[in-house]
Structure formats: structure tokens, C-alpha cells
């Protein structure tokens, strides 16, 4: 089987809540997502999706996905999409770095492999654990009262894990954590995600001010070293996210005992192939995981669901359903939240069919080898 054509489409994903806000005044109102379509000479077609959280979250931006595919695509025409390790080596040889550019292509090739094998991607990724997985809800940065009200609202929808967007004014963040914690019930989990927004001494101060609260502290500071210094001074369970973007730093963080949980995002690592490798390593090392992506619609949510559902239950800290955050559906067959949980499709591949009427014409078409 050979890749004959690679296409990229742009989808705009607005939000039910209008704007998503996190540390340092960063916000997005309409996400710019790229759907990747990989076609083959066997008539099998796979799809992937990459959606950066704006251009200022990770070293990734929406037009960069499309520009990268224009550069990389011609090297992949003629390659076998089922040979995913070889395909990833080919991508890494043709384009250094830029993992998020490769992510959508890799996901689409897993979709193809699943269809050819007549198996859902989660079974190919290791096997389906349990009937479904629990979801977290990200709580956009607002005043403490608004955030507490949102948590109550999402709790009523079935969510039991809440990731507060803090990383703002440290004194207000202390109030945010306290206001939300007061709304929680037994069995709920609370994460205060600063998204690199605190300087080191303020991070220590915030954590010590909420030392009586059952809360996870996620990525308080910009650098790994600052986060490690904070981690060593506070009692809370600790999550690293933005700094963990390859196996080298993951192994270093394990050796330093720098985290209890790691947040692995599919496009941050460069696709399902590489995220599975990191996931399996975390299982062997005893590290819990939040498995997700930077953002996305139905296709990204399907890929997340297959990855999460194929992870041993005790290691899956939480995952997310980005396709419920906004009104636009870009594919049928994607997981739908039920009582704060979702399940990977049982259909072959990712189990999604893109809505071509929503995606429109492709912005990128690659059909000739370099
Ligand atoms: Mg995070």
C-alpha cells in the first residue's frame, strides 16, 4: 500500500463560552484547526487533526501545520502508511523538529492501519481498558466566583475532574483555588494549572497558601528547573506539561522525581506513535498521565479517546473531550461525552468520517513525490 495524496483542510472551531483564557492574559476565541487526509492506492483514506492552542502556547501555530505539510508531504508520497515506525523515521529525516506538523499525518496513518487491520486504533495501541474513561473539564481563567460557578455547572453535567486555569495574579489564584475547592465533593479531583504563568517564589507561595487543599499543581513556571525547585518545596501532587516534549526530558524528570503525573499531548510529541512510546514508558515507570492534545475538534478527540482508552486505568489520571467545547462538528462517529466520560469508537481505525461540507476545499494538496 502506498500514499498517493496528502490534503490539509482548515476548520474554525468557536467556543460555547465565547473565549478560552489562561495564564498571562492569553486567550483564544476561534481555534484554527487543520484536518489532514491521507489517501492511498488501495482506496483506503485516513484522517488526523492538529489544533494549536493559539501561536503562543507551545512552539506551534496553525499556518505552520499547513506550511510544514507542504514541505514534508512530497517526501511521503509512495511510502507505506501502515509501517508507522518507518514512516516516522522518514518524517524525521525529511524535516527536523516540528513535531506538531507530523502529528496529523501520523494520526491519519493509524486510522488507515486500523481500517486495513479491521481493528479500532485503541486495540492496536495496546488494548481497550474498561468501558470508558473519565474526562476533565478545563475552567477558563475568570474571577474566583465565576470559576466556582462554572465548576458547579460542569459538575452537574457529570464531570468529576476540573483543571483550573490559574497562572494569573497569585493572590487571586489563591482565591480561585479556594473558591472552587469549596464546591467539590468526595471523589472529585482538582488541578491548578498555571501553564508556566508564575515566577518561582510566587508559585511556592500560592502552593503553601493552599497547603490544606487536595489539589494537584500543574506546570507552575516556565522552565523545568524552576518547576523542579517548586516541586521540592511543596506538599502537593505535581504535574509537568509544557516542559515534557520528548523522551529525554521525560526520563530526566523521572530520575529527578520531578512529577507524579505528566501531561502528554499528541501533537506536542509528534503523533500517536511517539505519544504511545512515552505513554508505555510512563506505565513502566509508574507515572500517571493526562492524555490529550493542545486543542481540536471531533477527529483530535477521537485520537485522544483511542490513546486514553488503551492506557491501563490506574495510570490514566484524566483526558478530555475537546469536541464538546464548541458548536461545530467536523466529523461523524467521534466520541460523545456521557456523564463525564467517553469511550473510543469500536469501528475500525479512528471510527470517524469527516464532514466535507464543513471542511470545504483543501488548502494544501500534495500528490507528487519529491
Ligand atoms: Mg497543562
Short mmCIF file of C-alpha atoms and ligand atoms in Angstrom, two decimals:
data_model
loop_
_atom_site.label_atom_id
_atom_site.label_comp_id
_atom_site.label_asym_id
_atom_site.label_seq_id
_atom_site.Cartn_x
_atom_site.Cartn_y
_atom_site.Cartn_z
CA UNK A 1 0.00 0.00 0.00
CA UNK A 2 1.32 3.44 -0.93
CA UNK A 3 0.41 7.01 -0.02
CA UNK A 4 -0.83 8.74 -3.17
CA UNK A 5 -2.09 12.10 -1.89
CA UNK A 6 -2.00 14.21 1.28
CA UNK A 7 -4.51 17.04 1.76
CA UNK A 8 -4.94 19.61 4.51
CA UNK A 9 -8.19 21.42 5.33
CA UNK A 10 -8.81 24.32 7.68
CA UNK A 11 -11.66 24.31 10.19
CA UNK A 12 -12.70 27.13 12.50
CA UNK A 13 -13.75 25.96 15.97
CA UNK A 14 -15.60 28.59 18.03
CA UNK A 15 -16.48 28.06 21.70
CA UNK A 16 -19.77 27.80 23.62
CA UNK A 17 -18.15 30.00 26.29
CA UNK A 18 -17.02 32.53 23.60
CA UNK A 19 -13.42 32.82 24.86
CA UNK A 20 -10.92 30.46 26.48
CA UNK A 21 -8.47 32.25 28.77
CA UNK A 22 -5.39 31.08 30.61
CA UNK A 23 -2.15 32.39 32.13
CA UNK A 24 -0.57 35.71 31.26
CA UNK A 25 -3.71 37.13 29.62
CA UNK A 26 -3.55 34.62 26.75
CA UNK A 27 -6.86 33.76 25.10
CA UNK A 28 -8.44 32.24 22.00
CA UNK A 29 -11.97 32.82 20.69
CA UNK A 30 -11.94 30.77 17.46
CA UNK A 31 -9.49 27.89 17.13
CA UNK A 32 -7.81 27.33 13.75
CA UNK A 33 -7.64 23.56 13.25
CA UNK A 34 -6.08 21.57 10.41
CA UNK A 35 -7.61 18.29 9.24
CA UNK A 36 -5.15 16.07 7.40
CA UNK A 37 -6.34 13.50 4.87
CA UNK A 38 -4.00 10.74 3.66
CA UNK A 39 -5.12 8.83 0.55
CA UNK A 40 -3.70 5.53 -0.69
CA UNK A 41 -3.54 3.43 -3.84
CA UNK A 42 -5.73 0.85 -2.05
CA UNK A 43 -8.66 3.25 -1.80
CA UNK A 44 -8.32 3.47 2.00
CA UNK A 45 -8.25 7.01 3.39
CA UNK A 46 -7.20 8.16 6.87
CA UNK A 47 -7.71 11.41 8.77
CA UNK A 48 -5.90 13.29 11.51
CA UNK A 49 -6.22 16.71 13.14
CA UNK A 50 -3.81 19.24 14.64
CA UNK A 51 -5.02 22.33 16.50
CA UNK A 52 -2.51 24.52 18.36
CA UNK A 53 -3.74 26.49 21.39
CA UNK A 54 -3.03 29.72 19.54
CA UNK A 55 0.52 30.61 18.43
CA UNK A 56 1.71 31.47 21.98
CA UNK A 57 1.20 28.26 23.93
CA UNK A 58 3.69 25.74 22.50
CA UNK A 59 6.16 26.34 19.63
CA UNK A 60 3.38 25.62 17.13
CA UNK A 61 0.96 27.72 15.07
CA UNK A 62 -1.95 26.93 12.78
CA UNK A 63 -0.46 28.11 9.47
CA UNK A 64 2.73 26.28 10.45
CA UNK A 65 0.87 22.96 10.25
CA UNK A 66 -0.10 23.66 6.65
CA UNK A 67 3.31 25.11 5.67
CA UNK A 68 5.01 22.09 7.24
CA UNK A 69 2.84 19.64 5.33
CA UNK A 70 3.70 21.45 2.08
CA UNK A 71 7.37 20.89 2.92
CA UNK A 72 7.09 17.35 4.29
CA UNK A 73 4.30 15.87 2.15
CA UNK A 74 6.27 15.27 -1.07
CA UNK A 75 8.74 13.08 0.86
CA UNK A 76 5.91 10.78 1.94
CA UNK A 77 4.25 10.11 -1.41
CA UNK A 78 4.92 6.43 -2.17
CA UNK A 79 5.57 5.45 1.46
CA UNK A 80 3.56 2.66 3.11
CA UNK A 81 1.22 4.31 5.67
CA UNK A 82 0.90 1.07 7.66
CA UNK A 83 4.60 0.98 8.55
CA UNK A 84 4.36 3.65 11.20
CA UNK A 85 7.82 3.43 12.75
CA UNK A 86 9.41 3.64 9.29
CA UNK A 87 7.10 6.48 8.34
CA UNK A 88 8.09 8.43 11.47
CA UNK A 89 11.78 7.91 10.71
CA UNK A 90 11.15 9.14 7.18
CA UNK A 91 9.36 12.24 8.50
CA UNK A 92 12.18 12.96 10.97
CA UNK A 93 14.80 12.57 8.23
CA UNK A 94 12.96 14.93 5.86
CA UNK A 95 12.04 17.67 8.39
CA UNK A 96 13.99 18.27 11.57
CA UNK A 97 11.84 19.03 14.60
CA UNK A 98 8.34 20.49 14.12
CA UNK A 99 6.62 17.55 15.83
CA UNK A 100 3.17 19.15 15.53
CA UNK A 101 3.46 19.18 11.71
CA UNK A 102 3.95 15.40 11.74
CA UNK A 103 1.19 14.65 14.23
CA UNK A 104 -1.82 14.86 11.87
CA UNK A 105 -0.11 12.69 9.25
CA UNK A 106 0.82 10.07 11.85
CA UNK A 107 -2.75 10.01 13.24
CA UNK A 108 -4.17 9.63 9.71
CA UNK A 109 -1.85 6.66 9.09
CA UNK A 110 -3.03 4.98 12.32
CA UNK A 111 -6.58 5.48 11.00
CA UNK A 112 -5.53 3.71 7.79
CA UNK A 113 -3.79 0.88 9.68
CA UNK A 114 -6.91 0.32 11.78
CA UNK A 115 -9.16 0.18 8.74
CA UNK A 116 -6.83 -2.26 6.97
CA UNK A 117 -6.50 -4.44 10.10
CA UNK A 118 -10.26 -4.13 10.75
CA UNK A 119 -9.47 -3.06 14.33
CA UNK A 120 -10.11 0.12 16.32
CA UNK A 121 -6.95 2.17 16.90
CA UNK A 122 -7.18 1.70 20.69
CA UNK A 123 -6.81 -2.07 20.27
CA UNK A 124 -3.77 -1.57 18.04
CA UNK A 125 -2.30 0.82 20.65
CA UNK A 126 -2.32 -1.92 23.26
CA UNK A 127 -5.90 -2.88 24.09
CA UNK A 128 -9.10 -1.38 25.47
CA UNK A 129 -9.19 -0.96 29.26
CA UNK A 130 -12.66 -0.82 30.82
CA UNK A 131 -15.82 0.50 29.17
CA UNK A 132 -14.96 4.22 29.14
CA UNK A 133 -12.58 6.88 30.51
CA UNK A 134 -13.16 9.86 32.79
CA UNK A 135 -12.82 13.39 31.48
CA UNK A 136 -11.57 16.61 32.96
CA UNK A 137 -13.08 19.99 32.23
CA UNK A 138 -10.77 22.95 31.72
CA UNK A 139 -12.10 26.00 33.58
CA UNK A 140 -11.16 29.16 31.71
CA UNK A 141 -9.48 31.88 33.82
CA UNK A 142 -12.16 34.17 35.27
CA UNK A 143 -12.87 35.69 38.68
CA UNK A 144 -12.94 33.19 41.57
CA UNK A 145 -16.75 33.35 41.82
CA UNK A 146 -17.28 32.76 38.09
CA UNK A 147 -14.85 29.83 38.10
CA UNK A 148 -16.57 28.28 41.12
CA UNK A 149 -19.95 28.66 39.39
CA UNK A 150 -18.58 27.04 36.22
CA UNK A 151 -17.27 24.09 38.21
CA UNK A 152 -20.72 23.60 39.76
CA UNK A 153 -22.27 23.79 36.27
CA UNK A 154 -19.87 21.24 34.74
CA UNK A 155 -20.16 19.03 37.79
CA UNK A 156 -23.92 18.88 37.12
CA UNK A 157 -23.06 17.61 33.59
CA UNK A 158 -21.12 14.70 35.09
CA UNK A 159 -17.52 15.94 35.13
CA UNK A 160 -15.54 14.98 38.24
CA UNK A 161 -12.13 16.39 37.31
CA UNK A 162 -11.56 20.12 37.00
CA UNK A 163 -8.48 21.84 35.68
CA UNK A 164 -8.44 25.45 36.77
CA UNK A 165 -6.61 27.90 34.57
CA UNK A 166 -4.56 29.85 37.12
CA UNK A 167 -1.13 31.40 36.50
CA UNK A 168 -2.55 34.90 36.89
CA UNK A 169 -2.22 37.24 39.87
CA UNK A 170 -1.00 34.88 42.62
CA UNK A 171 -3.28 36.37 45.28
CA UNK A 172 -6.34 35.98 43.06
CA UNK A 173 -5.19 32.46 42.15
CA UNK A 174 -5.22 31.51 45.84
CA UNK A 175 -8.83 32.75 45.96
CA UNK A 176 -9.65 30.86 42.75
CA UNK A 177 -8.38 27.56 44.19
CA UNK A 178 -10.19 28.10 47.50
CA UNK A 179 -13.49 29.15 45.86
CA UNK A 180 -13.51 26.10 43.60
CA UNK A 181 -12.35 23.63 46.25
CA UNK A 182 -15.36 24.65 48.36
CA UNK A 183 -17.66 23.30 45.60
CA UNK A 184 -16.08 19.85 45.35
CA UNK A 185 -17.37 16.55 46.65
CA UNK A 186 -15.74 13.28 47.61
CA UNK A 187 -14.15 11.60 44.58
CA UNK A 188 -13.63 14.84 42.62
CA UNK A 189 -10.14 15.87 41.54
CA UNK A 190 -8.88 19.43 41.32
CA UNK A 191 -5.89 20.56 39.25
CA UNK A 192 -4.49 24.11 39.37
CA UNK A 193 -2.75 24.53 36.01
CA UNK A 194 -0.59 27.67 35.91
CA UNK A 195 0.56 26.99 32.32
CA UNK A 196 4.04 28.42 33.13
CA UNK A 197 2.47 31.65 34.44
CA UNK A 198 4.02 32.02 37.91
CA UNK A 199 7.55 33.03 38.80
CA UNK A 200 9.21 30.60 41.18
CA UNK A 201 8.75 32.36 44.51
CA UNK A 202 5.09 33.16 43.82
CA UNK A 203 4.43 29.54 42.85
CA UNK A 204 5.80 28.37 46.19
CA UNK A 205 3.73 31.00 47.99
CA UNK A 206 0.47 30.04 46.23
CA UNK A 207 1.01 26.34 46.92
CA UNK A 208 1.82 26.95 50.59
CA UNK A 209 -1.26 29.16 50.94
CA UNK A 210 -3.43 26.22 49.82
CA UNK A 211 -1.48 23.52 51.65
CA UNK A 212 -4.69 22.29 53.32
CA UNK A 213 -6.43 21.75 49.96
CA UNK A 214 -6.44 18.50 47.97
CA UNK A 215 -5.19 19.99 44.69
CA UNK A 216 -2.65 19.00 42.03
CA UNK A 217 -0.25 21.75 40.94
CA UNK A 218 0.47 21.70 37.17
CA UNK A 219 3.39 23.38 35.35
CA UNK A 220 3.74 26.38 37.68
CA UNK A 221 6.73 28.03 35.96
CA UNK A 222 8.33 28.49 32.56
CA UNK A 223 11.41 26.30 32.89
CA UNK A 224 11.95 22.74 34.04
CA UNK A 225 14.45 23.88 36.70
CA UNK A 226 12.03 26.39 38.22
CA UNK A 227 9.28 23.75 38.31
CA UNK A 228 11.65 21.29 39.99
CA UNK A 229 12.58 23.87 42.62
CA UNK A 230 8.89 24.48 43.36
CA UNK A 231 8.12 20.77 43.41
CA UNK A 232 10.79 20.21 46.08
CA UNK A 233 9.26 22.82 48.41
CA UNK A 234 5.57 21.98 48.31
CA UNK A 235 3.46 19.04 49.53
CA UNK A 236 1.01 18.72 46.62
CA UNK A 237 0.92 16.10 43.88
CA UNK A 238 2.69 17.63 40.90
CA UNK A 239 2.08 17.61 37.14
CA UNK A 240 4.53 18.62 34.40
CA UNK A 241 3.22 19.55 30.97
CA UNK A 242 4.79 22.19 28.70
CA UNK A 243 8.39 21.17 29.51
CA UNK A 244 7.87 17.48 28.68
CA UNK A 245 8.10 17.32 24.90
CA UNK A 246 10.37 14.35 24.28
CA UNK A 247 11.67 11.13 25.85
CA UNK A 248 14.93 12.71 27.02
CA UNK A 249 13.26 15.21 29.33
CA UNK A 250 10.69 12.62 30.40
CA UNK A 251 13.50 10.32 31.58
CA UNK A 252 15.26 13.22 33.27
CA UNK A 253 12.06 14.18 35.10
CA UNK A 254 11.62 10.60 36.29
CA UNK A 255 15.23 10.49 37.55
CA UNK A 256 14.74 13.83 39.37
CA UNK A 257 11.38 12.67 40.85
CA UNK A 258 10.11 15.91 39.32
CA UNK A 259 6.46 14.84 38.82
CA UNK A 260 3.74 12.44 39.89
CA UNK A 261 1.71 12.91 36.71
CA UNK A 262 2.75 14.02 33.24
CA UNK A 263 0.55 15.69 30.64
CA UNK A 264 1.23 14.12 27.23
CA UNK A 265 -0.26 15.96 24.27
CA UNK A 266 -0.30 14.07 20.96
CA UNK A 267 0.90 16.97 18.77
CA UNK A 268 3.47 18.11 21.36
CA UNK A 269 5.25 14.76 20.98
CA UNK A 270 4.61 14.42 17.24
CA UNK A 271 1.74 11.96 16.82
CA UNK A 272 0.26 8.77 18.24
CA UNK A 273 3.37 6.69 17.50
CA UNK A 274 5.62 8.83 19.69
CA UNK A 275 3.00 9.51 22.33
CA UNK A 276 2.37 5.79 22.66
CA UNK A 277 6.09 5.27 23.23
CA UNK A 278 6.09 7.91 26.00
CA UNK A 279 2.82 6.51 27.41
CA UNK A 280 4.19 2.97 27.59
CA UNK A 281 7.37 4.25 29.23
CA UNK A 282 5.29 6.10 31.86
CA UNK A 283 3.36 2.91 32.62
CA UNK A 284 6.68 1.09 33.15
CA UNK A 285 7.98 3.95 35.33
CA UNK A 286 4.82 4.32 37.44
CA UNK A 287 3.93 7.82 36.28
CA UNK A 288 0.26 8.80 35.93
CA UNK A 289 -0.85 10.63 32.80
CA UNK A 290 -3.21 13.21 31.43
CA UNK A 291 -3.55 12.16 27.78
CA UNK A 292 -4.84 14.79 25.38
CA UNK A 293 -3.74 17.34 22.78
CA UNK A 294 -3.33 21.11 22.71
CA UNK A 295 -6.89 21.50 21.32
CA UNK A 296 -9.04 20.12 18.49
CA UNK A 297 -12.43 19.03 17.24
CA UNK A 298 -14.01 15.63 16.57
CA UNK A 299 -11.01 13.98 14.92
CA UNK A 300 -8.49 15.09 17.57
CA UNK A 301 -10.97 13.97 20.25
CA UNK A 302 -11.26 10.56 18.57
CA UNK A 303 -7.46 10.16 18.54
CA UNK A 304 -7.29 11.21 22.21
CA UNK A 305 -10.03 8.72 23.10
CA UNK A 306 -8.17 5.82 21.44
CA UNK A 307 -4.94 6.73 23.23
CA UNK A 308 -6.65 7.18 26.62
CA UNK A 309 -8.82 4.10 26.32
CA UNK A 310 -5.75 1.95 25.55
CA UNK A 311 -3.98 3.08 28.75
CA UNK A 312 -4.15 0.99 31.94
CA UNK A 313 -6.89 2.59 34.04
CA UNK A 314 -4.78 3.27 37.13
CA UNK A 315 -2.25 5.26 35.07
CA UNK A 316 -4.84 7.39 33.25
CA UNK A 317 -5.18 10.42 35.51
CA UNK A 318 -7.54 12.08 33.09
CA UNK A 319 -8.28 13.00 29.48
CA UNK A 320 -10.53 15.43 27.66
CA UNK A 321 -13.33 15.83 25.10
CA UNK A 322 -12.47 18.99 23.16
CA UNK A 323 -15.33 18.34 20.73
CA UNK A 324 -17.82 19.33 23.45
CA UNK A 325 -16.33 22.82 23.98
CA UNK A 326 -17.83 24.33 20.84
CA UNK A 327 -20.82 24.08 18.49
CA UNK A 328 -19.01 22.99 15.28
CA UNK A 329 -18.80 19.30 14.41
CA UNK A 330 -16.20 18.40 11.77
CA UNK A 331 -16.76 14.61 11.72
CA UNK A 332 -19.35 11.96 12.49
CA UNK A 333 -18.55 8.99 14.69
CA UNK A 334 -16.48 10.92 17.25
CA UNK A 335 -16.82 10.10 20.96
CA UNK A 336 -19.63 11.90 22.77
CA UNK A 337 -19.48 12.64 26.48
CA UNK A 338 -21.85 10.63 28.67
CA UNK A 339 -21.96 11.57 32.36
CA UNK A 340 -18.43 12.99 32.35
CA UNK A 341 -16.94 10.04 30.48
CA UNK A 342 -16.24 9.00 26.90
CA UNK A 343 -15.33 5.80 25.03
CA UNK A 344 -13.22 5.17 21.94
CA UNK A 345 -15.14 4.01 18.88
CA UNK A 346 -15.43 0.26 18.26
CA UNK A 347 -15.32 0.82 14.48
CA UNK A 348 -12.10 0.08 12.56
CA UNK A 349 -9.49 2.87 12.60
CA UNK A 350 -10.42 6.08 14.41
CA UNK A 351 -14.09 5.48 13.60
CA UNK A 352 -14.70 8.98 12.26
CA UNK A 353 -15.90 10.33 8.92
CA UNK A 354 -15.12 14.00 8.23
CA UNK A 355 -17.97 16.31 7.28
CA UNK A 356 -16.62 17.55 3.95
CA UNK A 357 -19.35 20.20 3.75
CA UNK A 358 -17.84 21.77 6.89
CA UNK A 359 -14.19 21.41 5.80
CA UNK A 360 -14.70 22.84 2.28
CA UNK A 361 -11.85 22.83 -0.22
CA UNK A 362 -8.35 21.75 0.82
CA UNK A 363 -5.73 24.45 1.43
CA UNK A 364 -2.92 22.01 0.69
CA UNK A 365 -2.82 19.21 -1.90
CA UNK A 366 0.33 17.10 -2.25
CA UNK A 367 0.26 14.43 -4.95
CA UNK A 368 3.76 14.29 -6.31
CA UNK A 369 6.88 12.82 -4.74
CA UNK A 370 9.96 14.96 -4.30
MG1 LIG B 1 -1.41 21.78 31.29
#
